[in-house]
GROMACS .gro file of C-alpha atoms in nm:
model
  444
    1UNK     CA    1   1.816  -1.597  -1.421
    2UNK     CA    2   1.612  -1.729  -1.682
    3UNK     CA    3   1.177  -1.707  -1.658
    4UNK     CA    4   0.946  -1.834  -1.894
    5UNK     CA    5   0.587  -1.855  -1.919
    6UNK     CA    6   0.309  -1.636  -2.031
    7UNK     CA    7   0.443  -1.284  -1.984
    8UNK     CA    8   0.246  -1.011  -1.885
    9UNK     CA    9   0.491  -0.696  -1.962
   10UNK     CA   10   0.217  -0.462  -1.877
   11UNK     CA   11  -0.150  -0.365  -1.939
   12UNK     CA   12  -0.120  -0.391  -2.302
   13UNK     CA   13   0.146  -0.610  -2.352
   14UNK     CA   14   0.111  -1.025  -2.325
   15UNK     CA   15   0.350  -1.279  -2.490
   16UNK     CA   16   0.181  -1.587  -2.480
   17UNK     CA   17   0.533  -1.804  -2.506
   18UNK     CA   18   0.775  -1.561  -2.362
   19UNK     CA   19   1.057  -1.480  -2.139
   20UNK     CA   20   1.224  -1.246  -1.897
   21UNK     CA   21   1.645  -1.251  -1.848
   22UNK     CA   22   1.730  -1.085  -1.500
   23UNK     CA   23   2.084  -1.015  -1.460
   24UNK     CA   24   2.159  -0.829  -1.114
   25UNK     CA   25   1.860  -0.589  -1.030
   26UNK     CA   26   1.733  -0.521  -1.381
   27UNK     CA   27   1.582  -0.714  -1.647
   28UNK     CA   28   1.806  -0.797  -1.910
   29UNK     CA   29   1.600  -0.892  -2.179
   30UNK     CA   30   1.203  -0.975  -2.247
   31UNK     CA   31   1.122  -1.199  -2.552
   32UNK     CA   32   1.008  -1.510  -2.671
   33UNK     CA   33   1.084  -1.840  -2.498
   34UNK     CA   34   1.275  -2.032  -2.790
   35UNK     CA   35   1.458  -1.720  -2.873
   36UNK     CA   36   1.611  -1.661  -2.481
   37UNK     CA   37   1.619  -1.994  -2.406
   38UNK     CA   38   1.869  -2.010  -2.690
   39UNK     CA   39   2.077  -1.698  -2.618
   40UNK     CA   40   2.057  -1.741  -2.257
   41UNK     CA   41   2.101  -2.113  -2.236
   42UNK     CA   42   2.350  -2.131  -1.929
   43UNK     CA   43   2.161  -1.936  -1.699
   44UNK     CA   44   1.971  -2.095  -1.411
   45UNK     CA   45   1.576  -2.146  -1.554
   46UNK     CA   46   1.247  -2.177  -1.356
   47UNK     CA   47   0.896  -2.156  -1.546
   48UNK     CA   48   0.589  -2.040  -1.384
   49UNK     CA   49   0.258  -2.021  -1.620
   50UNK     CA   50   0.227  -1.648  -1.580
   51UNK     CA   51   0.461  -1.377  -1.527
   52UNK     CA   52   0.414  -1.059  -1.454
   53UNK     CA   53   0.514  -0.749  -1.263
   54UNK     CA   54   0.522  -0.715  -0.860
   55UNK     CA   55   0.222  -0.537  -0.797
   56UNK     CA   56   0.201  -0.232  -0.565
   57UNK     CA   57  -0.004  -0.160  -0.246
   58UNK     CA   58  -0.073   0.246  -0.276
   59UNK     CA   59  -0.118   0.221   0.075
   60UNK     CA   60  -0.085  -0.080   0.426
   61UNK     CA   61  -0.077  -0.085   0.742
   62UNK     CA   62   0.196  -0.388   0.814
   63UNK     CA   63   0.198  -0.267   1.172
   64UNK     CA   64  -0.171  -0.329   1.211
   65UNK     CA   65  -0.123  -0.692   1.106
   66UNK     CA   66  -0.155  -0.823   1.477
   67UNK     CA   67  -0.522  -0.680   1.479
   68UNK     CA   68  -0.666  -0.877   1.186
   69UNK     CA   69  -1.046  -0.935   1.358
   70UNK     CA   70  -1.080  -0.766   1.633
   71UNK     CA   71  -1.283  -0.494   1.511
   72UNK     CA   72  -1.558  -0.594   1.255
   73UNK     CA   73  -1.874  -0.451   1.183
   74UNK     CA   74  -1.770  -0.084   1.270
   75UNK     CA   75  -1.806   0.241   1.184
   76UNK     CA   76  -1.452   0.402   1.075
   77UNK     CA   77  -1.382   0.633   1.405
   78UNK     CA   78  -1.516   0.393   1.651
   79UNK     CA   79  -1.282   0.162   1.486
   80UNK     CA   80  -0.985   0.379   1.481
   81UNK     CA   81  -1.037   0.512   1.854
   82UNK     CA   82  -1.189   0.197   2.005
   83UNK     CA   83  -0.977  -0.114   1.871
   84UNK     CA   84  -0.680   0.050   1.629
   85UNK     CA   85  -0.532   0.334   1.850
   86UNK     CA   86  -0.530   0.156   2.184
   87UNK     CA   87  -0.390  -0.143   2.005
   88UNK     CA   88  -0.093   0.069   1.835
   89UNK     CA   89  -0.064   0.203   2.176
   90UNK     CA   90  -0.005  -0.126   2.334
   91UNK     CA   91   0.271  -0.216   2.091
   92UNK     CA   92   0.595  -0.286   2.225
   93UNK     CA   93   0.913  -0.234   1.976
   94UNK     CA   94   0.956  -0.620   1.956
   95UNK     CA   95   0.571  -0.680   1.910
   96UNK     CA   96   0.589  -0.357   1.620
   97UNK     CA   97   0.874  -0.567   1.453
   98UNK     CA   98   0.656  -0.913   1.418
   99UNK     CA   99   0.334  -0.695   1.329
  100UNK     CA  100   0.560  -0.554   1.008
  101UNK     CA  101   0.737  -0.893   0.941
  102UNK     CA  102   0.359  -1.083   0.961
  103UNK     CA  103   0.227  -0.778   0.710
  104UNK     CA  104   0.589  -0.797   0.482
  105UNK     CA  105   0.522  -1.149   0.487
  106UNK     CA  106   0.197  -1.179   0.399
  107UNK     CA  107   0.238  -0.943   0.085
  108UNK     CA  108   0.568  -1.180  -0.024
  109UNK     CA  109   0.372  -1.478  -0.041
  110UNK     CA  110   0.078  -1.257  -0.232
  111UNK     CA  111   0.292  -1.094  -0.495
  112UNK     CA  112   0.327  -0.800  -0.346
  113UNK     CA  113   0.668  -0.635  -0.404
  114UNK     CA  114   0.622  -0.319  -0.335
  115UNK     CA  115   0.417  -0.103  -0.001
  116UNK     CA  116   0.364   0.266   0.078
  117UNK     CA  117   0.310   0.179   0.427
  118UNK     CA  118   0.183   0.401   0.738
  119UNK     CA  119   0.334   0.291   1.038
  120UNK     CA  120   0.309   0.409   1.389
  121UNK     CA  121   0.404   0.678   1.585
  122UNK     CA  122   0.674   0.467   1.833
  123UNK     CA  123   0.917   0.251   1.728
  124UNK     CA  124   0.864   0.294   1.353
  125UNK     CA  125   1.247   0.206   1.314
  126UNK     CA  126   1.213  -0.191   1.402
  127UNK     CA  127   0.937  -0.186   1.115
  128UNK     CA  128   1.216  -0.034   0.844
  129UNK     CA  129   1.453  -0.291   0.955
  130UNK     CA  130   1.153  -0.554   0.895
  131UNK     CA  131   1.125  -0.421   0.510
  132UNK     CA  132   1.523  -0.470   0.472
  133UNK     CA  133   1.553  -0.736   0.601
  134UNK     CA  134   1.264  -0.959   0.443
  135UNK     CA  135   1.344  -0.794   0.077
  136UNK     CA  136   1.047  -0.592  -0.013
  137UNK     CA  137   1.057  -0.253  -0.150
  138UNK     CA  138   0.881   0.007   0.024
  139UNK     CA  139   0.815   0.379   0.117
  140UNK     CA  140   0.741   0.401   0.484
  141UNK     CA  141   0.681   0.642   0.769
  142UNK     CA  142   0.657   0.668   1.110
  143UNK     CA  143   0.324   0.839   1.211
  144UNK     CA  144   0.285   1.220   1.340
  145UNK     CA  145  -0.032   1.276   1.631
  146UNK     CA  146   0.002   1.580   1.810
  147UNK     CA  147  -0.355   1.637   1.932
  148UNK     CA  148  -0.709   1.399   1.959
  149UNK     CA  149  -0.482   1.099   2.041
  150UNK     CA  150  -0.472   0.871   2.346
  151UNK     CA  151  -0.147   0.851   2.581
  152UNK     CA  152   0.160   0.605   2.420
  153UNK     CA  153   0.025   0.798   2.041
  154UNK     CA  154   0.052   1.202   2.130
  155UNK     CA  155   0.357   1.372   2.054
  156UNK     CA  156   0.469   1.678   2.143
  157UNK     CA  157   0.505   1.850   1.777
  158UNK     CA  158   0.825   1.953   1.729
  159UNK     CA  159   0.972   1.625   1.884
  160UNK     CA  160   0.781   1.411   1.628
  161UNK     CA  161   0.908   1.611   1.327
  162UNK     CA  162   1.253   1.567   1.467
  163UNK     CA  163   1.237   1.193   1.457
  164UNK     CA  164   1.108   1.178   1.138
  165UNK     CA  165   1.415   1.375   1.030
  166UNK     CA  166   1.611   1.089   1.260
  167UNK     CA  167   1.433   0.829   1.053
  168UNK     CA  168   1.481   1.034   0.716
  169UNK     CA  169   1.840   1.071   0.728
  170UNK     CA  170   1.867   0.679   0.832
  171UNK     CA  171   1.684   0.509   0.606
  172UNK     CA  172   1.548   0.686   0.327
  173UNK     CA  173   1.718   0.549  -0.001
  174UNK     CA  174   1.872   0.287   0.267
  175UNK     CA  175   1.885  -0.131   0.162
  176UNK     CA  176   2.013  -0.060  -0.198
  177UNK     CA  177   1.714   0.213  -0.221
  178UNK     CA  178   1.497  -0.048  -0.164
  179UNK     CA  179   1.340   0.188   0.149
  180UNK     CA  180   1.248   0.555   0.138
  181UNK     CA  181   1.082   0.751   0.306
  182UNK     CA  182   0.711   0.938   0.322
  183UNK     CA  183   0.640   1.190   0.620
  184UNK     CA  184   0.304   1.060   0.744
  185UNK     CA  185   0.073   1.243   0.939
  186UNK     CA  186  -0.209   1.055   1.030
  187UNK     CA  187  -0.485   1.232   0.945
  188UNK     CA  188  -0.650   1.615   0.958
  189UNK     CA  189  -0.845   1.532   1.269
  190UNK     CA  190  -0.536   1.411   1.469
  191UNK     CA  191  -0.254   1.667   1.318
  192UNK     CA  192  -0.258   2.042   1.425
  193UNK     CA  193  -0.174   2.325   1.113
  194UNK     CA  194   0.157   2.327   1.297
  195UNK     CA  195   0.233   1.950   1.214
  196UNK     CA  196   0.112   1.938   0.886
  197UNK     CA  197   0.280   2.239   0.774
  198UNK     CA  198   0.583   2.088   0.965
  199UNK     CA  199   0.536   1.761   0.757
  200UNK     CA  200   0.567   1.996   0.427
  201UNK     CA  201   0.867   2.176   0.536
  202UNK     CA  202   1.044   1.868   0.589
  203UNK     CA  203   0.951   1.689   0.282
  204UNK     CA  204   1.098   1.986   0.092
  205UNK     CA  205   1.438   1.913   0.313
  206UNK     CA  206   1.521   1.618   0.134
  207UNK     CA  207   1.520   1.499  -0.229
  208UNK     CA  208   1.244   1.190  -0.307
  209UNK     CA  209   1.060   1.208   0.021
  210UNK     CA  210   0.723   1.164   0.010
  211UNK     CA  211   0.410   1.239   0.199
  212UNK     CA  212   0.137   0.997   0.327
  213UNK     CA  213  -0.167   1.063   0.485
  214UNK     CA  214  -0.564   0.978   0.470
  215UNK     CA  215  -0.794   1.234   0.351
  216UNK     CA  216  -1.200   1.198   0.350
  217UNK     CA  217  -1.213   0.868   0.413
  218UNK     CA  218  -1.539   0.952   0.587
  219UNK     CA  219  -1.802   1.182   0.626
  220UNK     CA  220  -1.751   1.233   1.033
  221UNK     CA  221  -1.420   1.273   0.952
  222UNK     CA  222  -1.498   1.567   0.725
  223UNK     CA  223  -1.723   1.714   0.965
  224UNK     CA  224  -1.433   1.745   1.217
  225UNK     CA  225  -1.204   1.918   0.962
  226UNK     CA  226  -1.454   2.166   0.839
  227UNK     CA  227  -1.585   2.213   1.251
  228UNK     CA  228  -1.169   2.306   1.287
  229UNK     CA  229  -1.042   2.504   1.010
  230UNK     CA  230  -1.367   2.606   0.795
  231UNK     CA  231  -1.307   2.396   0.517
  232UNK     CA  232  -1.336   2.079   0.352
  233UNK     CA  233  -1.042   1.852   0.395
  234UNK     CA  234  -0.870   1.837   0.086
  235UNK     CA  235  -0.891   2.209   0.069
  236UNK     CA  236  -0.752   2.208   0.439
  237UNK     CA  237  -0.482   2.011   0.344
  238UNK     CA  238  -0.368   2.199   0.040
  239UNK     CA  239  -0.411   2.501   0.247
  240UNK     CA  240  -0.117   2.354   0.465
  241UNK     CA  241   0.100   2.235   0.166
  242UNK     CA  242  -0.035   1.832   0.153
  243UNK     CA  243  -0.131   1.790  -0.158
  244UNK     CA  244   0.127   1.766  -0.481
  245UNK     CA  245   0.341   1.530  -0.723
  246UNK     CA  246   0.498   1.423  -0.372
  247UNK     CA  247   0.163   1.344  -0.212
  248UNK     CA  248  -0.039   0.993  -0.211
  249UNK     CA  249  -0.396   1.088  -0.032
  250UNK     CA  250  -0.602   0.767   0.075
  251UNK     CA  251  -0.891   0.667   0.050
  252UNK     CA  252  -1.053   1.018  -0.063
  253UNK     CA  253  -1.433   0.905  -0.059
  254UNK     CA  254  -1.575   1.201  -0.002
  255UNK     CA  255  -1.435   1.500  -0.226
  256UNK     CA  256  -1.669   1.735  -0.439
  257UNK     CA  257  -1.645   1.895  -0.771
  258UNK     CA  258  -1.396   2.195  -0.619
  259UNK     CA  259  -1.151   1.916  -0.421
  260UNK     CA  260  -1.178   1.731  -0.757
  261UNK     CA  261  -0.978   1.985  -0.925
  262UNK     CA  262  -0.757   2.038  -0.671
  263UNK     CA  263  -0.675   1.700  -0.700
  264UNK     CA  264  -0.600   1.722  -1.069
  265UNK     CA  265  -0.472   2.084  -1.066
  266UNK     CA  266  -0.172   1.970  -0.810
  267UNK     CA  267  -0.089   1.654  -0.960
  268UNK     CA  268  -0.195   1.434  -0.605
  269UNK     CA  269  -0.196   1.075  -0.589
  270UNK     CA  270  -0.489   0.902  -0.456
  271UNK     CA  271  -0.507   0.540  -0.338
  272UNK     CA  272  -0.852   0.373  -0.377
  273UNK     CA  273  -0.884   0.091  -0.128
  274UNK     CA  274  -1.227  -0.071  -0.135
  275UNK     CA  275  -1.246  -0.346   0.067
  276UNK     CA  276  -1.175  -0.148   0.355
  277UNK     CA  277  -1.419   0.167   0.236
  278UNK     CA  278  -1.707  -0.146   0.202
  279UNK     CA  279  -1.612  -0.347   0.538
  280UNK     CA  280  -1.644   0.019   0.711
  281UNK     CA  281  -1.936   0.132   0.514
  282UNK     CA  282  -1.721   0.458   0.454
  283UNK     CA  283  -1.871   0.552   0.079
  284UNK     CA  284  -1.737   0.457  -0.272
  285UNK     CA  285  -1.488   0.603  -0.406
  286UNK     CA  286  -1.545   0.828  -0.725
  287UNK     CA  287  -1.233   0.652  -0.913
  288UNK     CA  288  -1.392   0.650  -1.233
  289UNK     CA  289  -1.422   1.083  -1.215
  290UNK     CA  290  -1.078   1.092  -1.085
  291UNK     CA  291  -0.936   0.858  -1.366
  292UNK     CA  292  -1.139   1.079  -1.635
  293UNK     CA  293  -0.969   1.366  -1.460
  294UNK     CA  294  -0.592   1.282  -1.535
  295UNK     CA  295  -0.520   1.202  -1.140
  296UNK     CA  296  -0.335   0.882  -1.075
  297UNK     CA  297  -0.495   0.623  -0.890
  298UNK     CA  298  -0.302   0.370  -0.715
  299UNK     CA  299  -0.485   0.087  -0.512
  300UNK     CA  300  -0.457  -0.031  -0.168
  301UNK     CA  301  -0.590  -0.314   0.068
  302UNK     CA  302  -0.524  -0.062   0.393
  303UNK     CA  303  -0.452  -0.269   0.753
  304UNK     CA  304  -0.575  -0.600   0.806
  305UNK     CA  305  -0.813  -0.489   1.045
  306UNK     CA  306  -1.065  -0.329   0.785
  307UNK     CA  307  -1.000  -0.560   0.501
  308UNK     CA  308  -0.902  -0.825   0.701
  309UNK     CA  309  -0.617  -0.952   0.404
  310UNK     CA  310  -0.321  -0.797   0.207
  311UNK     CA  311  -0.384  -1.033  -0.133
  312UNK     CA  312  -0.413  -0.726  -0.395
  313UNK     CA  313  -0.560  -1.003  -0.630
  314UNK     CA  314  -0.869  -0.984  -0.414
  315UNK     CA  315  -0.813  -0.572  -0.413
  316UNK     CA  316  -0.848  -0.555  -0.777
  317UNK     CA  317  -1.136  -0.729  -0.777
  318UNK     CA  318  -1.323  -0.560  -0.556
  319UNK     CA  319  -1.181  -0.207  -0.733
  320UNK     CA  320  -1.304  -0.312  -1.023
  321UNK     CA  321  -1.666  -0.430  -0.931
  322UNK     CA  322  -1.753  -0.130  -0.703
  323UNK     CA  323  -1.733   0.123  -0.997
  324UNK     CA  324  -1.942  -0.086  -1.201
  325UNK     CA  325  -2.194  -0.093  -0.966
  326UNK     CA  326  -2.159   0.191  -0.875
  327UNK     CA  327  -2.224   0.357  -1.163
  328UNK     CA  328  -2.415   0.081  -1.308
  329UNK     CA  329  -2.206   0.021  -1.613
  330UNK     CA  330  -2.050  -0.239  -1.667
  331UNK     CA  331  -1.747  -0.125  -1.898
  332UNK     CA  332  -1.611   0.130  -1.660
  333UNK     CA  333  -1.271   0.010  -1.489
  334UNK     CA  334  -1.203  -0.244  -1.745
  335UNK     CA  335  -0.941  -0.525  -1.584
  336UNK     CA  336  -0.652  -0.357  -1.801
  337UNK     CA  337  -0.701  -0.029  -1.652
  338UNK     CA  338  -0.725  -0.223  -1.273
  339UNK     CA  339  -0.426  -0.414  -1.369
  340UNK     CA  340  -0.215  -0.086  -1.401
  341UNK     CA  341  -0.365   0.075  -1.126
  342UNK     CA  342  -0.231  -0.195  -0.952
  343UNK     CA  343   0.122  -0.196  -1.095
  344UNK     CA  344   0.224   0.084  -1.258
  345UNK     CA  345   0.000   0.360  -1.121
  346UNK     CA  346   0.119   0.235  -0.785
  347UNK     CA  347   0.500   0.272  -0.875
  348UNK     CA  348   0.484   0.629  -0.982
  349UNK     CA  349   0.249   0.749  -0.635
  350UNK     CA  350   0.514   0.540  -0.448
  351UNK     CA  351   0.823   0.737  -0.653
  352UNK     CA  352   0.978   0.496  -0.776
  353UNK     CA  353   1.097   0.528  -1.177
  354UNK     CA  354   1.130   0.223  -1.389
  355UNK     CA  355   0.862  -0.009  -1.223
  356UNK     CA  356   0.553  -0.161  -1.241
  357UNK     CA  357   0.606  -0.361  -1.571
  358UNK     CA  358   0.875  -0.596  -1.742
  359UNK     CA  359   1.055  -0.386  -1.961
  360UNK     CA  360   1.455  -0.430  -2.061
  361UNK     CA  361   1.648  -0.201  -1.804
  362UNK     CA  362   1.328  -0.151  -1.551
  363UNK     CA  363   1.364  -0.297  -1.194
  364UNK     CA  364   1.361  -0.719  -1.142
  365UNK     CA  365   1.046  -0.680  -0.956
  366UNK     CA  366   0.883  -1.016  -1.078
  367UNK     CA  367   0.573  -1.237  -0.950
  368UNK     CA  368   0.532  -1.614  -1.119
  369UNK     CA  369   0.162  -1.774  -1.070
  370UNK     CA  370   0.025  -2.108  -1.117
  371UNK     CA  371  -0.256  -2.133  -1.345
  372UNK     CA  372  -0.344  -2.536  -1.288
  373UNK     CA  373  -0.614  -2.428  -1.119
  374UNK     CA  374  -0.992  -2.500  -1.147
  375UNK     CA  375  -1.054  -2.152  -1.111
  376UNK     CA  376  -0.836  -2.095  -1.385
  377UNK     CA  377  -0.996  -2.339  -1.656
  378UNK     CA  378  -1.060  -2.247  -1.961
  379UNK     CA  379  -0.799  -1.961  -1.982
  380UNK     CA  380  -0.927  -1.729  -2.262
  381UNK     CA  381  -0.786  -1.383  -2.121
  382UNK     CA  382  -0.509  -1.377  -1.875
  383UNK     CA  383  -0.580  -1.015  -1.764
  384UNK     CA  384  -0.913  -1.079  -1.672
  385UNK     CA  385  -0.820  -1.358  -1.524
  386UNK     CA  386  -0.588  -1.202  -1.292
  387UNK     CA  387  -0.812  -0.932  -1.249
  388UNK     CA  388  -1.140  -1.123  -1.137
  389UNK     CA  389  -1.016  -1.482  -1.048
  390UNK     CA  390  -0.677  -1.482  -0.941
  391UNK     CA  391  -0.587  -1.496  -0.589
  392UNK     CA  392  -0.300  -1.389  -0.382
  393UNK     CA  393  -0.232  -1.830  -0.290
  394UNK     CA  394  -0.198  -1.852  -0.680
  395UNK     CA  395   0.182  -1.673  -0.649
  396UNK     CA  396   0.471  -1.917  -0.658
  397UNK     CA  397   0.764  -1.681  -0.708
  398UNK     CA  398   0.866  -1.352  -0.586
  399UNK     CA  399   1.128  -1.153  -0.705
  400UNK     CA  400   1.246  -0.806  -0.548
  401UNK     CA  401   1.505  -0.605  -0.734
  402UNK     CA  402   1.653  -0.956  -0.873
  403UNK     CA  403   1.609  -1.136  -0.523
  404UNK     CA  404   1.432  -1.382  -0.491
  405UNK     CA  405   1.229  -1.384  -0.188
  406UNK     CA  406   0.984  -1.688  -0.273
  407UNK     CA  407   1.083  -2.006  -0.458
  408UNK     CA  408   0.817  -2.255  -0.595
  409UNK     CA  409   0.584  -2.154  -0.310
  410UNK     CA  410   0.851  -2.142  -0.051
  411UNK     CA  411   0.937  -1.799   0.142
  412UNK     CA  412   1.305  -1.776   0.167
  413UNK     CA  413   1.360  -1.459   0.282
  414UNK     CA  414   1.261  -1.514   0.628
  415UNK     CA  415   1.134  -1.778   0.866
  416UNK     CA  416   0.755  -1.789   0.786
  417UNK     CA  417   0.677  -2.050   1.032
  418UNK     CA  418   0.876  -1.839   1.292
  419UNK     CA  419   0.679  -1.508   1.228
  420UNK     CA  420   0.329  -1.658   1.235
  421UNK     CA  421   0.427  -1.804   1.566
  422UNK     CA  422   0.508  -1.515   1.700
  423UNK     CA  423   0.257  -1.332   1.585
  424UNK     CA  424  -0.005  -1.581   1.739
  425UNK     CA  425   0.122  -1.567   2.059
  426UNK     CA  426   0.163  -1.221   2.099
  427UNK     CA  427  -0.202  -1.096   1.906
  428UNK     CA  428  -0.372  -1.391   2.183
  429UNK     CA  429  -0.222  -1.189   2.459
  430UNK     CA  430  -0.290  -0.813   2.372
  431UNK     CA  431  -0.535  -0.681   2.654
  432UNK     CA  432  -0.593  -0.297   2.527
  433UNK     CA  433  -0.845  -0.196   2.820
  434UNK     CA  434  -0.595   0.077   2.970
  435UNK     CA  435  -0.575   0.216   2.563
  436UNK     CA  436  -0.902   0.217   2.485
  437UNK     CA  437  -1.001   0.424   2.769
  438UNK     CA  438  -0.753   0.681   2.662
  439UNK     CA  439  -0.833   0.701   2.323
  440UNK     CA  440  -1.206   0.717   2.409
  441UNK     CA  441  -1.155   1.040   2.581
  442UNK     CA  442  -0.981   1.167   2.261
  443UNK     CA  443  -1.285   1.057   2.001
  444UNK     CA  444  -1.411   1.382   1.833
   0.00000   0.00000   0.00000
């Protein structure tokens, strides 16, 4: 296949006129339009006005999709143990499978190719066959909670860690390597030393896996760690092996000078997702130290429930306009260095070599956007425009690994219409009193 437009190849490269040749799952060539169009005249052609890599969500919660509103205006553990736990608890297998086909979908249409995703603790494997199925590329994990969780979440220890090693040996490097796999504890407060260390042990089993997990996301959350173990969390959780090349940390709000360096020292990945550290009034994140430091920050919109969207257009945005104000300077996290944090940061926390940019012999991982936009008018720097105008409705074509999973605005991997109806019906009918009484008894 033959794309033209205005190619974005990466943070530093645009060609105003160009092209991209994908032949299989790799791109073939990237060049000018006249000269492609002229060596590659008998392939099948579609032009979109910009081009540029699928970009990467460092970390989502497709399974949460089915709560998008139902818990506003709240603090982060009141959310998570009043309206997110009891509703993963209430999850049957076939309402888990819509939840990761609406959140799949949603990214699709969004140009979103690529998800490290934390599932949930049951039925994790109808969400994996969700990702194969629709086309996207993804490292996911079912969810480990072995103590401070509400009944249909707590697992007896060594049971979860054996069906992550199920799900491992199914599904990691599974639809073409599309899939992997990332052992996922939920968090500190809801994981005992024997879990975590557990989660570590079995990363280790198996080349590529990954691990997953939040990490001072908030400052109650913190306060529980250090009440537990005596320590800060991110020096609790190198204590117990989670932290590493193999690691991607969340959110990380809260760290000081000493976590810092651990952070660098061990080579950790950290996801910055601040739309859902604002709507929960968590803290910013101090991206603009940990960028300085060498770590690798990847970017994430989290569930739908704290964001409430998966359009990593709006994502960088926001990423970008916290640090400024932040720090009140206005030339830290420039929209080139958002724009890789967003594409090729993201591929190398999720593992995955040779994407994140349009390069001859990297993945077919491709995302065409209209430009005939208002919004987009004039058109002086396509970077910032992606960066502080674009939006995730803007994305016309999706490509995954040289499939084409959106055509001209049109989904074809799956039955949009079909999903959102499903997903309406069942999110109008989830009644989550039973869970939340549960899960109240488990707050810390």
């Amino acid at each position: 296949m033959l794309l033209t437009g205005t190619v974005v190849a990466d943070s530093e490269t645009v060609l105003q006129d160009g092209a991209v040749v994908v032949a299989g799952d790799r791109i073939e060539a990237v060049g000018s339009r006249a000269d492609l169009e002229a060596q590659y005249a008998d392939h099948e052609h579609q032009s979109y006005d910009v081009l540029l890599p699928g970009l990467v969500g460092g970390h989502i919660h497709s399974v949460q999709s089915l709560g998008r509103g139902i818990a506003d205006d709240t603090e982060l553990l009141d959310w998570l143990f009043d309206y997110i736990l009891p509703m993963e608890a209430s999850l049957t297998a076939e309402e888990m499978e819509v939840a990761a086909k609406l959140g799949y979908l949603e990214m699709i249409e969004s140009g979103t190719t690529t998800c490290i995703d934390h599932l949930s603790v049951a039925h994790a494997e109808r969400a994996f066959e969700a990702a194969g199925e629709i086309g996207i590329r993804g490292v996911l994990g079912k969810v480990l909670m072995d103590q401070r969780s509400p009944d249909g979440l707590l697992e007896d220890t060594q049971a979860a860690l054996d069906e992550s090693e199920r799900l491992i040996q199914e599904y990691h490097g599974s639809f073409d390597d599309r899939i992997r796999y990332a052992v996922t504890p939920r968090f500190a407060v809801s994981c005992s030393e024997t879990c975590l260390r557990g989660a570590r042990d079995l990363a280790d089993k198996y080349d590529g896996v990954r691990i997953h997990t939040h990490a001072s996301e908030n400052q109650s959350e913190i306060e529980t760690v250090k009440e537990d173990t005596g320590m800060r969390n991110i020096h609790w959780l190198d204590e117990v092996g989670l932290t590493g090349e193999d690691v991607v940390l969340a959110h990380c709000v809260w760290t000081d000078e000493s976590e810092r360096e651990v952070l660098a020292e061990t080579g950790t990945h950290v996801t910055h997702c601040p739309s859902s550290n604002m709507k929960l009034a968590s803290g910013i994140a101090p991206v603009w130290d940990y960028r300085d430091r060498g770590i690798n920050v990847a970017i994430g919109n989290d569930g739908p429930p704290c964001n409430n969207t998966l359009d990593a257009f709006t994502e960088m945005r926001q990423a970008s306009l916290l640090q400024k104000v932040d720090q009140l300077d206005p030339t830290v996290t420039p929209a080139r260095e958002i724009f890789e944090m967003a594409t090729r940061n993201g591929a190398k926390a999720a593992g995955f070599d040779k994407l994140g940019a349009i390069r001859e012999g990297w993945r077919a991982d491709i995302v065409g956007l209209d430009t005939d936009l208002t919004r987009a008018t004039p058109l002086h720097d396509v970077l910032s425009h992606l960066v502080f105008a674009a939006h995730g409705d803007d994305v016309r074509f999706t490509m995954v690994d040289g499939n084409v999973l959106m055509d001209h605005g049109e989904v074809t991997a799956i039955d949009a219409n079909a999903v959102r109806a499903q997903a309406s019906t069942m999110g109008l009918e989830m009644d989550l009193e039973d869970e939340r009484a549960s899960a109240q008894e488990q707050k810390p």
